[in-house]
Tab-separated table of C-alpha atoms and ligand atoms in Angstrom:
chain	number	residue	atom	x	y	z
E	1	MET	CA	-24.492	24.671	4.120
E	2	ALA	CA	-24.071	28.451	4.382
E	3	GLY	CA	-23.277	29.478	7.939
E	4	SER	CA	-23.182	25.908	9.209
E	5	ALA	CA	-21.102	25.222	12.311
E	6	ASN	CA	-18.532	23.151	10.448
E	7	GLN	CA	-17.985	25.614	7.594
E	8	ALA	CA	-14.648	26.717	9.067
E	9	GLU	CA	-13.570	23.078	9.343
E	10	ILE	CA	-14.484	22.440	5.719
E	11	ASN	CA	-12.484	25.473	4.610
E	12	GLU	CA	-9.488	24.278	6.633
E	13	LEU	CA	-9.816	20.803	5.152
E	14	MET	CA	-9.911	22.235	1.616
E	15	LYS	CA	-6.828	24.356	2.284
E	16	HIS	CA	-4.894	21.292	3.402
E	17	VAL	CA	-5.433	19.159	0.324
E	18	ARG	CA	-1.848	18.492	-0.800
E	19	GLN	CA	-0.206	16.280	-3.370
E	20	SER	CA	0.805	12.965	-1.752
E	21	ARG	CA	3.602	11.002	-3.399
E	22	GLN	CA	4.540	8.696	-0.526
E	23	TYR	CA	2.129	6.189	0.950
E	24	GLU	CA	1.920	3.987	4.020
E	25	ALA	CA	1.254	0.307	3.578
E	26	GLY	CA	-2.473	-0.301	3.660
E	27	ALA	CA	-5.460	-0.572	1.460
E	28	VAL	CA	-8.273	1.673	0.354
E	29	THR	CA	-11.443	-0.206	1.302
E	30	GLU	CA	-14.148	-1.137	-1.195
E	31	GLU	CA	-16.505	1.225	0.632
E	32	GLN	CA	-14.015	4.084	0.276
E	33	VAL	CA	-13.566	3.308	-3.424
E	34	GLN	CA	-17.338	3.411	-3.870
E	35	GLN	CA	-17.562	6.778	-2.080
E	36	LEU	CA	-14.749	8.212	-4.201
E	37	LEU	CA	-16.427	7.040	-7.394
E	38	GLU	CA	-19.767	8.543	-6.388
E	39	VAL	CA	-18.072	11.887	-5.734
E	40	ALA	CA	-16.438	11.655	-9.169
E	41	GLN	CA	-19.765	10.690	-10.759
E	42	TRP	CA	-21.480	13.820	-9.410
E	43	THR	CA	-18.850	16.266	-10.609
E	44	GLY	CA	-20.247	18.927	-12.911
E	45	SER	CA	-19.064	19.014	-16.507
E	46	SER	CA	-19.490	21.169	-19.574
E	47	ARG	CA	-23.165	20.981	-20.633
E	48	ASN	CA	-23.361	17.973	-18.293
E	49	THR	CA	-21.714	15.868	-20.968
E	50	GLN	CA	-20.031	13.749	-18.260
E	51	PRO	CA	-17.276	12.966	-20.764
E	52	TRP	CA	-15.457	10.483	-18.523
E	53	HIS	CA	-14.823	6.898	-17.697
E	54	PHE	CA	-12.845	5.899	-14.603
E	55	VAL	CA	-10.453	2.958	-14.610
E	56	VAL	CA	-9.947	1.840	-11.015
E	57	VAL	CA	-6.443	0.415	-10.761
E	58	ASN	CA	-5.932	-1.726	-7.661
E	59	ASP	CA	-3.519	-4.254	-9.110
E	60	ALA	CA	0.061	-3.613	-7.953
E	61	ASP	CA	1.559	-4.757	-11.267
E	62	GLN	CA	-0.699	-2.374	-13.205
E	63	LEU	CA	0.248	0.516	-10.903
E	64	LYS	CA	3.928	-0.341	-11.322
E	65	ALA	CA	3.549	-0.449	-15.116
E	66	LEU	CA	1.861	2.973	-15.088
E	67	SER	CA	4.534	4.381	-12.792
E	68	ASP	CA	7.202	3.304	-15.298
E	69	VAL	CA	5.660	5.395	-18.084
E	70	ARG	CA	7.552	8.490	-16.911
E	71	THR	CA	10.200	9.018	-14.222
E	72	PRO	CA	8.402	11.884	-12.396
E	73	ILE	CA	5.500	9.520	-11.686
E	74	ASN	CA	7.528	6.539	-10.397
E	75	TRP	CA	5.980	7.123	-6.963
E	76	VAL	CA	2.593	5.907	-8.272
E	77	ALA	CA	3.865	2.336	-7.752
E	78	ASP	CA	3.701	2.872	-3.965
E	79	ALA	CA	0.002	3.757	-3.900
E	80	PRO	CA	-2.551	0.992	-3.301
E	81	LEU	CA	-5.049	2.570	-5.692
E	82	GLY	CA	-5.199	4.684	-8.799
E	83	VAL	CA	-8.167	6.154	-10.611
E	84	ALA	CA	-7.250	6.773	-14.244
E	85	ILE	CA	-9.421	9.379	-15.917
E	86	VAL	CA	-10.468	8.626	-19.481
E	87	LEU	CA	-12.128	11.370	-21.542
E	88	ASP	CA	-14.359	10.807	-24.557
E	89	GLY	CA	-12.000	12.766	-26.809
E	90	ASN	CA	-14.717	14.995	-28.321
E	91	SER	CA	-13.764	18.420	-27.022
E	92	GLU	CA	-10.197	19.112	-25.993
E	93	VAL	CA	-10.662	22.301	-23.996
E	94	SER	CA	-13.843	21.535	-22.087
E	95	GLU	CA	-12.739	17.982	-21.327
E	96	ALA	CA	-9.437	19.259	-19.951
E	97	TYR	CA	-11.433	21.566	-17.681
E	98	ASP	CA	-13.750	18.730	-16.636
E	99	GLU	CA	-10.759	16.500	-15.958
E	100	GLY	CA	-9.331	19.119	-13.605
E	101	ARG	CA	-12.623	19.416	-11.768
E	102	VAL	CA	-13.048	15.695	-11.239
E	103	THR	CA	-9.409	15.270	-10.247
E	104	GLU	CA	-9.722	17.907	-7.565
E	105	ARG	CA	-12.928	16.361	-6.210
E	106	LEU	CA	-11.265	12.971	-5.943
E	107	MET	CA	-8.369	14.563	-4.074
E	108	ILE	CA	-10.654	16.452	-1.705
E	109	SER	CA	-12.798	13.377	-1.077
E	110	ALA	CA	-9.708	11.271	-0.364
E	111	HIS	CA	-8.422	13.908	2.023
E	112	ALA	CA	-11.778	14.065	3.812
E	113	MET	CA	-11.522	10.296	4.376
E	114	GLY	CA	-8.072	10.693	5.898
E	115	LEU	CA	-6.310	9.426	2.779
E	116	GLY	CA	-3.778	11.160	0.557
E	117	ALA	CA	-3.984	11.584	-3.192
E	118	GLY	CA	-1.721	12.728	-5.978
E	119	VAL	CA	-2.226	13.530	-9.620
E	120	ALA	CA	0.225	11.970	-12.066
E	121	TRP	CA	0.393	12.968	-15.715
E	122	PHE	CA	1.429	10.293	-18.171
E	123	GLY	CA	3.329	12.789	-20.336
E	124	ASP	CA	3.648	13.219	-24.080
E	125	ALA	CA	1.626	11.471	-26.809
E	126	ASP	CA	3.821	8.347	-26.821
E	127	GLN	CA	3.651	8.074	-23.046
E	128	GLN	CA	-0.128	8.537	-23.101
E	129	ALA	CA	-0.326	5.789	-25.731
E	130	GLU	CA	1.687	3.502	-23.460
E	131	ALA	CA	-0.630	4.221	-20.516
E	132	LYS	CA	-3.634	3.482	-22.738
E	133	ARG	CA	-2.059	0.198	-23.833
E	134	ILE	CA	-1.481	-0.815	-20.203
E	135	LEU	CA	-5.049	0.035	-19.211
E	136	GLY	CA	-6.788	-1.240	-22.355
E	137	ILE	CA	-8.082	2.206	-23.278
E	138	PRO	CA	-9.028	2.687	-26.955
E	139	ALA	CA	-6.569	4.898	-28.852
E	140	GLU	CA	-9.254	7.458	-29.794
E	141	ARG	CA	-10.007	8.270	-26.161
E	142	THR	CA	-8.028	10.810	-24.147
E	143	ALA	CA	-6.107	9.510	-21.128
E	144	ARG	CA	-3.566	11.852	-19.590
E	145	SER	CA	-3.613	11.181	-15.898
E	146	VAL	CA	-4.187	8.928	-12.958
E	147	VAL	CA	-5.056	10.027	-9.435
E	148	ALA	CA	-3.101	7.892	-6.954
E	149	ILE	CA	-4.853	7.402	-3.618
E	150	GLY	CA	-3.838	5.790	-0.334
E	151	PRO	CA	-2.861	6.337	3.273
E	152	SER	CA	-0.398	9.215	3.011
E	153	ARG	CA	2.994	9.097	4.726
E	154	THR	CA	3.868	12.690	3.929
E	155	SER	CA	3.131	15.313	1.318
E	156	LYS	CA	6.852	16.070	0.927
E	157	ASP	CA	8.000	15.759	-2.673
E	158	PRO	CA	10.655	13.002	-2.774
E	159	ARG	CA	11.684	13.563	-6.392
E	160	PRO	CA	15.206	14.735	-7.292
E	161	ASN	CA	13.695	17.915	-8.763
E	162	PRO	CA	10.849	18.618	-6.341
E	163	SER	CA	8.104	21.110	-7.068
E	164	GLN	CA	8.304	24.190	-4.902
E	165	GLY	CA	5.703	24.097	-2.116
E	166	GLY	CA	3.701	26.903	-0.547
E	167	ARG	CA	1.500	29.438	-2.298
E	168	ASN	CA	1.801	33.000	-3.555
E	169	PRO	CA	0.314	35.579	-1.146
E	170	LEU	CA	-3.227	36.803	-1.811
E	171	SER	CA	-1.841	40.329	-2.137
E	172	GLU	CA	-0.071	39.170	-5.327
E	173	ILE	CA	-2.827	37.132	-6.885
E	174	VAL	CA	-6.009	39.083	-6.151
E	175	SER	CA	-7.342	42.451	-7.268
E	176	TYR	CA	-10.785	43.968	-6.944
E	177	ASN	CA	-12.916	45.323	-9.774
E	178	LYS	CA	-9.966	45.837	-12.098
E	179	MET	CA	-6.741	43.876	-12.432
E	180	ASP	CA	-3.725	45.753	-11.091
T	1	FMN	C1	-2.105	19.242	-14.356
T	1	FMN	C2	-1.221	18.719	-13.275
T	1	FMN	C3	-0.300	17.718	-13.547
T	1	FMN	C4	0.534	17.229	-12.538
T	1	FMN	N1	1.395	16.223	-12.821
T	1	FMN	C5	2.183	15.746	-11.858
T	1	FMN	C6	3.068	14.654	-12.140
T	1	FMN	O1	3.094	14.135	-13.245
T	1	FMN	N2	3.863	14.209	-11.140
T	1	FMN	C7	3.818	14.743	-9.895
T	1	FMN	O2	4.541	14.266	-9.033
T	1	FMN	N3	2.976	15.768	-9.596
T	1	FMN	C8	2.163	16.275	-10.545
T	1	FMN	N4	1.297	17.292	-10.263
T	1	FMN	C9	1.200	17.809	-8.890
T	1	FMN	C10	1.773	19.203	-8.715
T	1	FMN	O3	3.176	19.118	-8.721
T	1	FMN	C11	1.222	19.747	-7.387
T	1	FMN	O4	-0.157	19.997	-7.570
T	1	FMN	C12	1.885	21.035	-6.951
T	1	FMN	O5	3.271	20.833	-6.789
T	1	FMN	C13	1.297	21.544	-5.647
T	1	FMN	O6	1.465	20.572	-4.660
T	1	FMN	P1	0.972	20.824	-3.153
T	1	FMN	O7	-0.512	21.025	-3.218
T	1	FMN	O8	1.333	19.568	-2.401
T	1	FMN	O9	1.669	22.038	-2.638
T	1	FMN	C14	0.444	17.764	-11.240
T	1	FMN	C15	-0.500	18.761	-10.970
T	1	FMN	C16	-1.335	19.211	-11.966
T	1	FMN	C17	-2.368	20.280	-11.635
């Protein structure tokens, strides 16, 4: 891939992966779901433990139930698809890292297909337990989040307390050879 003609396009695409919380009507096709799952499947993980299971949520009532677990994720009900990430529950730190990696790959893959995606955290232990109950996930597994996916209307944050957008300048977040 190094030096390929579309490298600049790929970099631009990566830089424009945003959190989508508002979706257009429309479905994610079976073929798109399959592609997303294959990208997730091939994500690297600590010692290649692949500590995950993916619950594909394409039932509107299930998405609505998940969205009701916590107010800041109410927007999940508007997405046509969610991929809930279930971890084995064997190693807290490395599985949290692996969860972040697979989440980001799902978001990038969705974006590359012209879809939007957004990560939604279920919340505290009780809220995680409620999400597990809804999705039939055994209590001993870890389930903290679902990645909502669908045709994106906008990446504006519609919540009453929106997250601040934009990014800190490189001059503030990068140093060379020694942190300054
Ligand atoms: C670990 C984690 C948990 C998040 N949980 C939520 C959430 O529960 N609800 C939500 O609307 N956004 C959630 N987000 C999305 C962040 O708010 C978003 O990544 C950040 O505001 C940057 O958005 P942008 O890329 O569109 O600028 C979460 C992001 C991460 C990394």
